mmCIF file of C-alpha atoms and ligand atoms in Angstrom:
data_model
loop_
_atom_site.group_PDB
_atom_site.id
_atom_site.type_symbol
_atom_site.label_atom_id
_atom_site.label_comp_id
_atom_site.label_asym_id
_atom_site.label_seq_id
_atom_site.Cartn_x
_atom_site.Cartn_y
_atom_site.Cartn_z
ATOM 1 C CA UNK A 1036 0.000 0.000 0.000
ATOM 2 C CA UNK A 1037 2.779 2.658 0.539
ATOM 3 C CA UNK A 1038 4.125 2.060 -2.795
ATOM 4 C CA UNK A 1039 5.483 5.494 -4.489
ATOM 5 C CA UNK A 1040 5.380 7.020 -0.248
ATOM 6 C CA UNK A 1041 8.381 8.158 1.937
ATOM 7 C CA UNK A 1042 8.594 6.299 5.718
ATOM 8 C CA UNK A 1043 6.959 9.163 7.973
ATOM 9 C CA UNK A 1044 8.391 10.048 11.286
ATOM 10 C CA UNK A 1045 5.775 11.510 12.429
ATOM 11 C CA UNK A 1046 2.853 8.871 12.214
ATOM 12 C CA UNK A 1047 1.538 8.915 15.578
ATOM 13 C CA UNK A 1048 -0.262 11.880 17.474
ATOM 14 C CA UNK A 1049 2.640 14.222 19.135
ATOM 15 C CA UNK A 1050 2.898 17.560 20.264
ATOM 16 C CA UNK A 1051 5.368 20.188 20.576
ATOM 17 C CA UNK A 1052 6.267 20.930 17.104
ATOM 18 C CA UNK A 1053 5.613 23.844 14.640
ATOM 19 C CA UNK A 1054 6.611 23.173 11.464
ATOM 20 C CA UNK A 1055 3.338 21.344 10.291
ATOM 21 C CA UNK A 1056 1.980 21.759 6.760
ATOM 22 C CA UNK A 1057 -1.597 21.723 5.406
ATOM 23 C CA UNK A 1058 -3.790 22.027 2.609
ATOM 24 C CA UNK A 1059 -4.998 25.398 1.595
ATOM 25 C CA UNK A 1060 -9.021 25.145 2.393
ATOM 26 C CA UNK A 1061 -8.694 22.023 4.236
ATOM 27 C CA UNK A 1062 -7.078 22.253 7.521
ATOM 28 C CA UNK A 1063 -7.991 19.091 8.739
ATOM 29 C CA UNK A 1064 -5.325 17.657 6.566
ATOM 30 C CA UNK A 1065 -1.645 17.900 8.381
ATOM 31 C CA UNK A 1066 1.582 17.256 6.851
ATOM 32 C CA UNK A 1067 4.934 16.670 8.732
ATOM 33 C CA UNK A 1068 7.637 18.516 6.662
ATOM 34 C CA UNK A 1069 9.468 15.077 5.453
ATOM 35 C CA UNK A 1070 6.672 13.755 3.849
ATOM 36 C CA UNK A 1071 6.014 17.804 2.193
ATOM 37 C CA UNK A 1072 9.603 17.263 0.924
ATOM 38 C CA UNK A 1073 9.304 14.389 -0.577
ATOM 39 C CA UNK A 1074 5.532 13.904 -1.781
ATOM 40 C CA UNK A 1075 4.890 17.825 -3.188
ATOM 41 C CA UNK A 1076 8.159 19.142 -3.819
ATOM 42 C CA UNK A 1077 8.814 20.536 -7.081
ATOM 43 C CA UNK A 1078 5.232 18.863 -8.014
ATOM 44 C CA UNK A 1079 2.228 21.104 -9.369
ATOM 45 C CA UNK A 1080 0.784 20.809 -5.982
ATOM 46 C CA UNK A 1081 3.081 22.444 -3.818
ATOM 47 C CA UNK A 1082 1.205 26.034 -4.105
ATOM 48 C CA UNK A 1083 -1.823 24.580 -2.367
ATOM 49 C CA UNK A 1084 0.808 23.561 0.512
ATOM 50 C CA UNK A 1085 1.414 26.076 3.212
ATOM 51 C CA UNK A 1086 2.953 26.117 7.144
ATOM 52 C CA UNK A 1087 0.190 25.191 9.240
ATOM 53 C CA UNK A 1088 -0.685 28.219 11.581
ATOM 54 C CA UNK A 1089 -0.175 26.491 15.140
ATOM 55 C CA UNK A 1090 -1.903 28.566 17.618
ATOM 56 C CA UNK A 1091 -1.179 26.027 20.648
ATOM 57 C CA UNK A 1092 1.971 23.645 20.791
ATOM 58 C CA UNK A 1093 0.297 21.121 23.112
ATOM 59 C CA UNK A 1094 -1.960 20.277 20.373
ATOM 60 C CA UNK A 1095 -1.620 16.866 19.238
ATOM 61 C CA UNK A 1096 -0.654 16.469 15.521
ATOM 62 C CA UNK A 1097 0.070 13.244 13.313
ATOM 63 C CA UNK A 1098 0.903 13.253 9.807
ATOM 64 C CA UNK A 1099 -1.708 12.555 7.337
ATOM 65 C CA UNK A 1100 0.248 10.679 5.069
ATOM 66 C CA UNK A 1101 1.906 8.372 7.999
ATOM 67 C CA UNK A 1102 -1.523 8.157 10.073
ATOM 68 C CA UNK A 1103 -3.985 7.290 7.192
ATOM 69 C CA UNK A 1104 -3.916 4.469 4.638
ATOM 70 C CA UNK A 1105 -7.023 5.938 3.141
ATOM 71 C CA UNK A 1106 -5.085 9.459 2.161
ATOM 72 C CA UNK A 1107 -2.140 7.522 1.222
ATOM 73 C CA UNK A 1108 -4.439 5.732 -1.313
ATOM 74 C CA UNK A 1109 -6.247 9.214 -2.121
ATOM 75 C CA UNK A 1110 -2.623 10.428 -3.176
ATOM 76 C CA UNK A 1111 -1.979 7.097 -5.138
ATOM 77 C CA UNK A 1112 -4.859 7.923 -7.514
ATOM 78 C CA UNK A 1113 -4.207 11.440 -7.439
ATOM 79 C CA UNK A 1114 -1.244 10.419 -9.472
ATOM 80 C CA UNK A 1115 -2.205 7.431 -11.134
ATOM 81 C CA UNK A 1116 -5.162 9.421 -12.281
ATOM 82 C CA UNK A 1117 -2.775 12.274 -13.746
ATOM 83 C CA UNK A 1118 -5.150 14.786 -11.526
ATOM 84 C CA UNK A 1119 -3.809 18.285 -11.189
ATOM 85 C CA UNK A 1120 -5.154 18.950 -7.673
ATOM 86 C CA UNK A 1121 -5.656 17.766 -4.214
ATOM 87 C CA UNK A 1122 -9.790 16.802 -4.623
ATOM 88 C CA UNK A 1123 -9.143 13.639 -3.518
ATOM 89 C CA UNK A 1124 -7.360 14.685 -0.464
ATOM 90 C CA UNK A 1125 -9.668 17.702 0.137
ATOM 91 C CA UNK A 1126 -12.665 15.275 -0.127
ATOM 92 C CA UNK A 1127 -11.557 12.765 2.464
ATOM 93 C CA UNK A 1128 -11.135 15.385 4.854
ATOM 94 C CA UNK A 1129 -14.089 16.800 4.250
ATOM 95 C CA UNK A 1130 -15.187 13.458 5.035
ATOM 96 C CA UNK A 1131 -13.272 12.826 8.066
ATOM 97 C CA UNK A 1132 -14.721 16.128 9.531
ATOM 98 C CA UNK A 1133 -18.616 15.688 8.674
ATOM 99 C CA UNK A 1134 -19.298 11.814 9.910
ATOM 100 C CA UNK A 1135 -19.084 10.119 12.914
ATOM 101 C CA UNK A 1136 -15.329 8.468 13.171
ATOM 102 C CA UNK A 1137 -14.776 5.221 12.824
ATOM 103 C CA UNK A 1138 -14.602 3.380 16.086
ATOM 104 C CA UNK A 1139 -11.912 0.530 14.751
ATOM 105 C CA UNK A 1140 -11.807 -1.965 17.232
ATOM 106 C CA UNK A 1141 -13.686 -0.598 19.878
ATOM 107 C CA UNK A 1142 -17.223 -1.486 19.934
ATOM 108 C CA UNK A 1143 -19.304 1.271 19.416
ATOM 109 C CA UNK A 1144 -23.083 2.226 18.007
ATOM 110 C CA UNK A 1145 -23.055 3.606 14.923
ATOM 111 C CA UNK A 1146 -25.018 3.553 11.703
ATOM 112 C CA UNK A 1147 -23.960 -0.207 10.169
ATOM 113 C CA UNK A 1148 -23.759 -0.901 6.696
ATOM 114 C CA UNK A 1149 -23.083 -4.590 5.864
ATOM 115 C CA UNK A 1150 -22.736 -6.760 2.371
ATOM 116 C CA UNK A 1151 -25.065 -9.259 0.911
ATOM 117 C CA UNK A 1152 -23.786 -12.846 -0.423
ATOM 118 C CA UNK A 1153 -24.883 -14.398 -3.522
ATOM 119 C CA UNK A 1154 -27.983 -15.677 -1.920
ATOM 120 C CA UNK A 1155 -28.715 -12.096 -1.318
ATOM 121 C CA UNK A 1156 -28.092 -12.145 2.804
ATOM 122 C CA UNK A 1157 -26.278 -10.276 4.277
ATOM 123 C CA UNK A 1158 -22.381 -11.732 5.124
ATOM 124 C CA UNK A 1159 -22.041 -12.670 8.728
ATOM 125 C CA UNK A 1160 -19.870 -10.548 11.226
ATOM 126 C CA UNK A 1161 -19.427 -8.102 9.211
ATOM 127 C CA UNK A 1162 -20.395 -4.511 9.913
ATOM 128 C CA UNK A 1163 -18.710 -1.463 8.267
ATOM 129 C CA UNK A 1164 -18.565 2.153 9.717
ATOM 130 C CA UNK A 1165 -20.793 4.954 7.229
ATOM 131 C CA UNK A 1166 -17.444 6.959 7.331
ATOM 132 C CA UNK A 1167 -15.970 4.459 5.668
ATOM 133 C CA UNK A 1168 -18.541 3.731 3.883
ATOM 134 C CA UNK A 1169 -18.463 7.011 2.566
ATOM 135 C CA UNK A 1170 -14.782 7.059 1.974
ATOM 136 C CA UNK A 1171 -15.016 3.876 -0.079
ATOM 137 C CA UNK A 1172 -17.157 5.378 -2.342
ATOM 138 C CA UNK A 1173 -15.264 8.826 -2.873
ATOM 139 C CA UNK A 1174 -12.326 6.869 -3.725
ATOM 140 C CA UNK A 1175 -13.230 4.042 -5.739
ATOM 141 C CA UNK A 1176 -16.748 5.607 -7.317
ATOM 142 C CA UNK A 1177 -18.079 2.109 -9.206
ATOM 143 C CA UNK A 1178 -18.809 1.014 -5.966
ATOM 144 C CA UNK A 1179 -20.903 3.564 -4.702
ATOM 145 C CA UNK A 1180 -23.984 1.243 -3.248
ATOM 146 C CA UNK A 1181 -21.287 -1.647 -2.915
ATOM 147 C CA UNK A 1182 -22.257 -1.533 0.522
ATOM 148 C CA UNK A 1183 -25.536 -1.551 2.023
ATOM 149 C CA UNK A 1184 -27.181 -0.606 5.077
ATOM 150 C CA UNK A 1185 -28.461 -3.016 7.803
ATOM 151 C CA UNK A 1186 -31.607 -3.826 8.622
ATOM 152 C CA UNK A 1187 -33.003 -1.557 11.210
ATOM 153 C CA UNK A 1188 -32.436 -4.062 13.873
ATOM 154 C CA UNK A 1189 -28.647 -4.697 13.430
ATOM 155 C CA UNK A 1190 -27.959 -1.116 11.876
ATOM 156 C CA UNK A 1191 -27.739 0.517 15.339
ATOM 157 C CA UNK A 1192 -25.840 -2.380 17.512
ATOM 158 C CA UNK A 1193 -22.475 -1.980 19.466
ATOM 159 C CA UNK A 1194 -19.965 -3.498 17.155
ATOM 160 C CA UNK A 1195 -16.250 -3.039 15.587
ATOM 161 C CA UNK A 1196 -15.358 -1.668 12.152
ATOM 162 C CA UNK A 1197 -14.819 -4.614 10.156
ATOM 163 C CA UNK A 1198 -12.592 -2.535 7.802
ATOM 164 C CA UNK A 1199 -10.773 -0.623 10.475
ATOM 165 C CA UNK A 1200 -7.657 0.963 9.288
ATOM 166 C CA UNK A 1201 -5.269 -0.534 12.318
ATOM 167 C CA UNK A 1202 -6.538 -3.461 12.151
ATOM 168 C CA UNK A 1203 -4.439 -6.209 10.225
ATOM 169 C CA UNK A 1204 -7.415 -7.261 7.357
ATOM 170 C CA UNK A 1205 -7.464 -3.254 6.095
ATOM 171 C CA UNK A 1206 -4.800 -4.217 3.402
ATOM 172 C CA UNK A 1207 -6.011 -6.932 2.296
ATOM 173 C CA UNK A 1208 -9.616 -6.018 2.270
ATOM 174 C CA UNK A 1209 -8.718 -2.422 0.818
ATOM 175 C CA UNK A 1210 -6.607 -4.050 -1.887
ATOM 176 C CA UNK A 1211 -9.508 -6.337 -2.847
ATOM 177 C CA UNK A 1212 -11.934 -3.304 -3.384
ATOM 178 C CA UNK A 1213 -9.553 -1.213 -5.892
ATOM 179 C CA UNK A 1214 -9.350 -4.576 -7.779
ATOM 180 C CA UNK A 1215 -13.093 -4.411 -8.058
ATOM 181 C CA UNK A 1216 -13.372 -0.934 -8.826
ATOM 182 C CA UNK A 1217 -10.960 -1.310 -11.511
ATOM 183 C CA UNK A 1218 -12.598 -4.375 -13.188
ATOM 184 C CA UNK A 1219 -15.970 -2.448 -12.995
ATOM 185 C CA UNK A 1220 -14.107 0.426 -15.012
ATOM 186 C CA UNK A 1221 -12.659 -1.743 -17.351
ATOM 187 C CA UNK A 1222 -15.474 -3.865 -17.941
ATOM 188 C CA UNK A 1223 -18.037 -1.051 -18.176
ATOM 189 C CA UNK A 1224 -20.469 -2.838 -16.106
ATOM 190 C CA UNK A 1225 -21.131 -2.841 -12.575
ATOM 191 C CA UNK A 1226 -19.006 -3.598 -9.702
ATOM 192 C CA UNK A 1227 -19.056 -8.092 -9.216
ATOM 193 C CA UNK A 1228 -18.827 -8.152 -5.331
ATOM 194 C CA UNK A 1229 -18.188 -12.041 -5.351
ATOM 195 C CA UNK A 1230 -14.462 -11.872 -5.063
ATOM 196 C CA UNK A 1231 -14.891 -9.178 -2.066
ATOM 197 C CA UNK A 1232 -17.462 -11.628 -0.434
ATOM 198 C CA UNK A 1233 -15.043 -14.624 -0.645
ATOM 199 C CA UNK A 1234 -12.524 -12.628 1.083
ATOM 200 C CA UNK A 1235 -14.386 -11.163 3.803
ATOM 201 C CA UNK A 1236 -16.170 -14.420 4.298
ATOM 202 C CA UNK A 1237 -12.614 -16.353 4.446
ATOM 203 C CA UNK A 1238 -11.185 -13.703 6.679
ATOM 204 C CA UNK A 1239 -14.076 -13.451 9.495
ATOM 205 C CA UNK A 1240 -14.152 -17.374 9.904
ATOM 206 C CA UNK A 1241 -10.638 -17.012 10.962
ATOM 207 C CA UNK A 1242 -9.635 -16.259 14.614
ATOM 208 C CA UNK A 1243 -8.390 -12.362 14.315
ATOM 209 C CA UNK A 1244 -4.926 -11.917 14.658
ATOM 210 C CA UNK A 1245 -4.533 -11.107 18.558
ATOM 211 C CA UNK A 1246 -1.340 -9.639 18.123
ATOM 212 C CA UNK A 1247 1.180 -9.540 20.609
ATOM 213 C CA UNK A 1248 -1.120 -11.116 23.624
ATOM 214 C CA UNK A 1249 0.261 -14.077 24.772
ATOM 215 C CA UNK A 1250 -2.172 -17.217 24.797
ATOM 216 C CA UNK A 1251 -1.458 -20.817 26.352
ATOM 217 C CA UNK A 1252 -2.581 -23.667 24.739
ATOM 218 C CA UNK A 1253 -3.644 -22.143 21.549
ATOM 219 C CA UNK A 1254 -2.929 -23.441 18.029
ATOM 220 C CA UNK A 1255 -0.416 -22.333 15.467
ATOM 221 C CA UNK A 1256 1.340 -22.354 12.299
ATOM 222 C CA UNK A 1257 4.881 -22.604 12.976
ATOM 223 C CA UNK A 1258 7.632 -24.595 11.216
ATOM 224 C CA UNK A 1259 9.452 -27.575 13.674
ATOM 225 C CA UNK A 1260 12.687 -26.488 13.507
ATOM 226 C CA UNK A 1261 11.621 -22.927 14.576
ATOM 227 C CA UNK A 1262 8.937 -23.146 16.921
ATOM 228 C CA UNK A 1263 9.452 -19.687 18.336
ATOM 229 C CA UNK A 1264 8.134 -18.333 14.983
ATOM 230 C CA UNK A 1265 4.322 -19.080 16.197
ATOM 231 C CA UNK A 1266 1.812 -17.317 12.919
ATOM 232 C CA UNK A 1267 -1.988 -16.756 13.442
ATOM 233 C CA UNK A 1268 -4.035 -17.869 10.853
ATOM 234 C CA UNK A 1269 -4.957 -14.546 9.716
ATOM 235 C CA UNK A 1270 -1.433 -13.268 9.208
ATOM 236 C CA UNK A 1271 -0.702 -17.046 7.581
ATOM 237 C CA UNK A 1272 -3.381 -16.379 4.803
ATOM 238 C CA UNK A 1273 -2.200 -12.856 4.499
ATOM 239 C CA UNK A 1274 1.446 -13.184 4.371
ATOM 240 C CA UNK A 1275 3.030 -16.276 3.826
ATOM 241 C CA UNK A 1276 0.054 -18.315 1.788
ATOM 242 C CA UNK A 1277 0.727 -16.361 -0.833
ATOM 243 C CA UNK A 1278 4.619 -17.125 -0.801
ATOM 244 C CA UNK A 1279 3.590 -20.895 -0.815
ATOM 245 C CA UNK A 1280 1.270 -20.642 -4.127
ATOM 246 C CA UNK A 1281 4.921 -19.208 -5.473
ATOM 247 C CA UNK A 1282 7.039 -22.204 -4.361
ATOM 248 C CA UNK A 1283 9.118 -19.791 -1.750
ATOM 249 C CA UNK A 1284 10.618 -23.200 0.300
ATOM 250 C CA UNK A 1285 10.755 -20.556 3.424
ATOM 251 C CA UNK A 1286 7.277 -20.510 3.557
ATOM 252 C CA UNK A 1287 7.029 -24.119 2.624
ATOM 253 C CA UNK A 1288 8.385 -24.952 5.279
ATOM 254 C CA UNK A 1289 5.315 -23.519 8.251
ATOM 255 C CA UNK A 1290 2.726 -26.195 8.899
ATOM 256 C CA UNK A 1291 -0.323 -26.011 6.561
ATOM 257 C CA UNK A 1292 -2.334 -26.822 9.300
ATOM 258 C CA UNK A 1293 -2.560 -25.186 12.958
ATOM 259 C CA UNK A 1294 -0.730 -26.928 15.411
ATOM 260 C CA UNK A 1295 -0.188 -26.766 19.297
ATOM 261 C CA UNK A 1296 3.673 -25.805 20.529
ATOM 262 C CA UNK A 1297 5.270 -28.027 22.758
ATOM 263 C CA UNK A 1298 7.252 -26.688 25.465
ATOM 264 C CA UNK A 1299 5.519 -23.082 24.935
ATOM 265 C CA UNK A 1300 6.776 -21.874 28.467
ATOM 266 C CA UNK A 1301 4.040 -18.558 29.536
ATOM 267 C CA UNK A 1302 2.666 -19.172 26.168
ATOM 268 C CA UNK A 1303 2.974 -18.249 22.406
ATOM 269 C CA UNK A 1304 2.046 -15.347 20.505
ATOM 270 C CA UNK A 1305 1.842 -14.206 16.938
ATOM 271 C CA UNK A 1306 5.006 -13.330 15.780
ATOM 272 C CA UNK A 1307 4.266 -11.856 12.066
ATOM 273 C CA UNK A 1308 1.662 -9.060 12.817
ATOM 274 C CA UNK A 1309 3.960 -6.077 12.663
ATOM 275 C CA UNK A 1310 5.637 -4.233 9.578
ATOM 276 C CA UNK A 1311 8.986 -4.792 11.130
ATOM 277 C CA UNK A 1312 8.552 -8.710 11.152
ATOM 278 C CA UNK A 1313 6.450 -8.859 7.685
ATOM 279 C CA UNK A 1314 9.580 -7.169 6.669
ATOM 280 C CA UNK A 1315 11.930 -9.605 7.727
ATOM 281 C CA UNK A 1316 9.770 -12.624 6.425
ATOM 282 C CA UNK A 1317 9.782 -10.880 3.441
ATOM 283 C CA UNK A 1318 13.633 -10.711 2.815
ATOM 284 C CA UNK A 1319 14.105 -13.878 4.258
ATOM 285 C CA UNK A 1320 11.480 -15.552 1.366
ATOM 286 C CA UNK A 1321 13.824 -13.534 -1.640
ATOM 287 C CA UNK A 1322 16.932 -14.612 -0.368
ATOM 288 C CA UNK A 1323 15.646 -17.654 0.244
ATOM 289 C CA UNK A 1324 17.564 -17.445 4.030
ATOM 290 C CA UNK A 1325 15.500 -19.655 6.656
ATOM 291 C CA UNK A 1326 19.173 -18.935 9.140
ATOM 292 C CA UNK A 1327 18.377 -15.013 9.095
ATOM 293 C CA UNK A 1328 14.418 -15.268 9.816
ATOM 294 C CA UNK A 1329 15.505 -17.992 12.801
ATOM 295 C CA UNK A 1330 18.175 -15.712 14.063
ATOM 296 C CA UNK A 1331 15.023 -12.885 13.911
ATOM 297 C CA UNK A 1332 12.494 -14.625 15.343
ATOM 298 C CA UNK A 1333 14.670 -16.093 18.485
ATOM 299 C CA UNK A 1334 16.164 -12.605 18.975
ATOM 300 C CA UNK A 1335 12.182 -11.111 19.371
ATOM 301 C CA UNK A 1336 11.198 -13.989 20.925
ATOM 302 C CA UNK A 1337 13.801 -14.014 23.596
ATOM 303 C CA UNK A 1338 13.087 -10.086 23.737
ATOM 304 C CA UNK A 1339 9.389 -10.660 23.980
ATOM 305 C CA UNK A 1340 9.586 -13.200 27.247
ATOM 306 C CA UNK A 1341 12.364 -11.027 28.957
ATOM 307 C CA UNK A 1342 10.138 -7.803 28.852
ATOM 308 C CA UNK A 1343 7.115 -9.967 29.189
ATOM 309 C CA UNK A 1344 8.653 -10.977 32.869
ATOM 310 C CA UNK A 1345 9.804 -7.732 33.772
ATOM 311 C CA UNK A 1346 6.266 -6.242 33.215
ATOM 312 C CA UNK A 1347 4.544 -8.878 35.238
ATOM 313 C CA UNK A 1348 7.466 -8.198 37.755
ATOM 314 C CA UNK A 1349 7.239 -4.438 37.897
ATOM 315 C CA UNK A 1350 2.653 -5.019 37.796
ATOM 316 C CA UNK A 1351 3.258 -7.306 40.805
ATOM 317 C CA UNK A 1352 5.243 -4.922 43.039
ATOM 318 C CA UNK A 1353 2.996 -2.228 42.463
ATOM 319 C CA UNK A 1354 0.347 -4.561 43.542
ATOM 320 C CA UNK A 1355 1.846 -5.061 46.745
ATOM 321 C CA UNK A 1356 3.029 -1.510 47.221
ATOM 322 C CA UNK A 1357 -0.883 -0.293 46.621
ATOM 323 C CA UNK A 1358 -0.979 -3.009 49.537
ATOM 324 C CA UNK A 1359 1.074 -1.307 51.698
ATOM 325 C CA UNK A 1360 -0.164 2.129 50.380
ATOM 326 C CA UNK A 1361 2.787 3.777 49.053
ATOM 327 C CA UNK A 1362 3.201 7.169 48.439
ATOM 328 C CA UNK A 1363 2.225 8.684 44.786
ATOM 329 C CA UNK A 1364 5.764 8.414 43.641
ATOM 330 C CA UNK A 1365 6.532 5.022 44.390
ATOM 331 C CA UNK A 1366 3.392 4.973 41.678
ATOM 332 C CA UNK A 1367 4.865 7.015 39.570
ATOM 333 C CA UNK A 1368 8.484 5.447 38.956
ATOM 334 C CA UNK A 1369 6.453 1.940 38.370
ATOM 335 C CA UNK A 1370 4.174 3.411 36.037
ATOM 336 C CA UNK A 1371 7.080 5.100 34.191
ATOM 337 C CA UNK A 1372 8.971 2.188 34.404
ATOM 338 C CA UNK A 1373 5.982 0.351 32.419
ATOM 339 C CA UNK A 1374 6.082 2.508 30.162
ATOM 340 C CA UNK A 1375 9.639 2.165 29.295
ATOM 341 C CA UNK A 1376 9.288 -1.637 29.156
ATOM 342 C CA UNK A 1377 6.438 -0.924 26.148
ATOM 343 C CA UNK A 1378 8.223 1.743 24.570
ATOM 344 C CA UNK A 1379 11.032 -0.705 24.051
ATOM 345 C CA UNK A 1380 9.213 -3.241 22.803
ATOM 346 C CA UNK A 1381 7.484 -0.925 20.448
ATOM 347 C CA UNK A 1382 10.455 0.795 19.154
ATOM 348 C CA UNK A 1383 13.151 -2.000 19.082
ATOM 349 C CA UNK A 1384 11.488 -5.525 19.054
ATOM 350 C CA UNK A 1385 7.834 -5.427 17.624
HETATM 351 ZN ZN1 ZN B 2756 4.730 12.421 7.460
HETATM 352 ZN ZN1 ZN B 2757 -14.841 2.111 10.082
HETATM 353 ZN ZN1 ZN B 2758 -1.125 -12.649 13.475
#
């Protein structure tokens, strides 16, 4: 998805900076000034780029192009579209600013729209947000009425976005709809939804991807001679299935079928969620190196159980310490020190 786009380094909310840039007339969009460099400099579009007038530092800021996969596919058909402004953009904002946001993957009322299978119900478990909804449709136009709304009764429950953009599916699922769109286009005919069903069906049968939770007893794809590299189904079908159909022997080499670990010590968790690790399974499958994505995996591994211990270690003593009521800065240093634990596993291991 970030084909053609710069790494950001400034994806997540922060404050204390003022060199943001916007979009003239649309404010809502925010820039950091690496991505202005290298997306709009010495393009047509730069003039409707300015400095972002920053009133208050302690505002929190992210960068569009780092924060949203939907404007980073806005910009993508900007360009492959040979358009000479920032509509797209503009429109997504506009978007953004006028409809309720989408929860992701907390559960939340909003107004549900849902797809219908061939038999004409609709698909099970899944419920999409109107924002993106409406997004959907700005973007990729042939499938304006692609999705539909849900019957009054199930239109208004609590539920997740099954398109979130965190969640792990978004690619998949997002890459799925521009295929539609563009056989609609090229066809001439209406969008065929049947591929878009398969997938979604395919995808919520399987367990979701629970990330970096650790689980006992639960079933995985792994390969025997590297049982630390435990995959979840979900990031098996999305990552290295695809490797298999093209005879990559690393990803031969996983079990086809989920599997308990033996020996699993305080338990097992999915190892090929993040960008970092889909990285490294990636380079591992074109070199065709199974040593370097062992060495990987038992270097996060070991990283993972170490901080794993100290959190439960530093969670415990300020258990006991709430015991013995300490004072607020006993709380304090613990509560920092949890947060270094996550910030290291964030930054260096995940
Ligand atoms: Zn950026
Ligand atoms: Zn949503
Ligand atoms: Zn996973």
């Amino acid at each position: 998805m970030k084909k053609g786009l710069p790494d950001c380094q400034r994806p997540e909310s922060v404050s204390g900076y003022d060199d943001w840039y916007t979009v003239i007339g649309a404010p809502g969009l925010t820039f950091c000034p690496g991505c202005v460099d290298s997306v709009f400099e010495r393009t047509i579009f730069r003039p409707s780029i300015r400095r972002l007038p920053q009133l208050n530092l302690n505002n929190n800021i992210s960068c569009a192009f780092g924060s949203s996969p939907w404007l980073r596919l806005a910009w993508l058909l900007t360009l492959q579209q040979h358009r000479t402004d920032l509509t797209l953009l503009r429109d997504l904002a506009d978007i953004e600013a006028t409809s309720e946001p989408c929860p992701g993957g907390t559960e939340a009322t909003r107004s549900w729209y849902g797809l219908r299978d061939r038999e004409g119900y609709f698909v099970k478990d899944f419920h999409i947000c109107y924002s993106d909804v409406r997004k959907t449709e700005r973007l990729l136009p042939t499938l304006s009425g692609f999705f539909v709304r849900l019957p009054q009764r199930s239109s208004h429950g609590m539920y997740t976005c099954g398109i979130r953009a965190e969640g792990n599916r978004f690619s998949a699922y997002l890459d799925a709809l521009i295929a539609t769109h563009e056989r609609a286009l090229a066809s001439r005919k209406g969008p065929d939804p049947m591929p878009f069903v398969d997938l979604v069906e395919r995808k919520t049968r399987l367990r979701e991807c629970t990330r970096d939770n650790m689980l006992t007893g639960g079933l995985w794809h792994f390969m025997p001679s590297v049982p630390s590299l435990t995959i979840c189904e979900d990031c098996y079908e999305a990552v290295v299935e695809p490797e298999v159909r093209r005879n990559s022997e690393v990803a031969m080499r996983f079990n086809r079928t989920i599997q308990p670990v033996y020996g699993e010590g305080m338990g097992s968790s999915c190892q090929l969620y993040s960008r970092r690790m889909r990285k490294i399974f990636q380079r591992a499958v074109e070199d065709n190196d199974l040593k370097y994505l062992a060495r990987k995996s038992k270097e996060r591994r070991e990283a993972e159980l170490r901080l794993q211990e100290r959190y439960k270690d530093v969670v415990r003593l300020a258990k006991r310490l709430s015991r013995d009521s300490a004072g607020v800065d006993d709380e304090r240093r613990l509560n920092r020190e949890l947060d270094r634990i996550t910030q290291e596993w964030q930054a260096k291991w995940e």
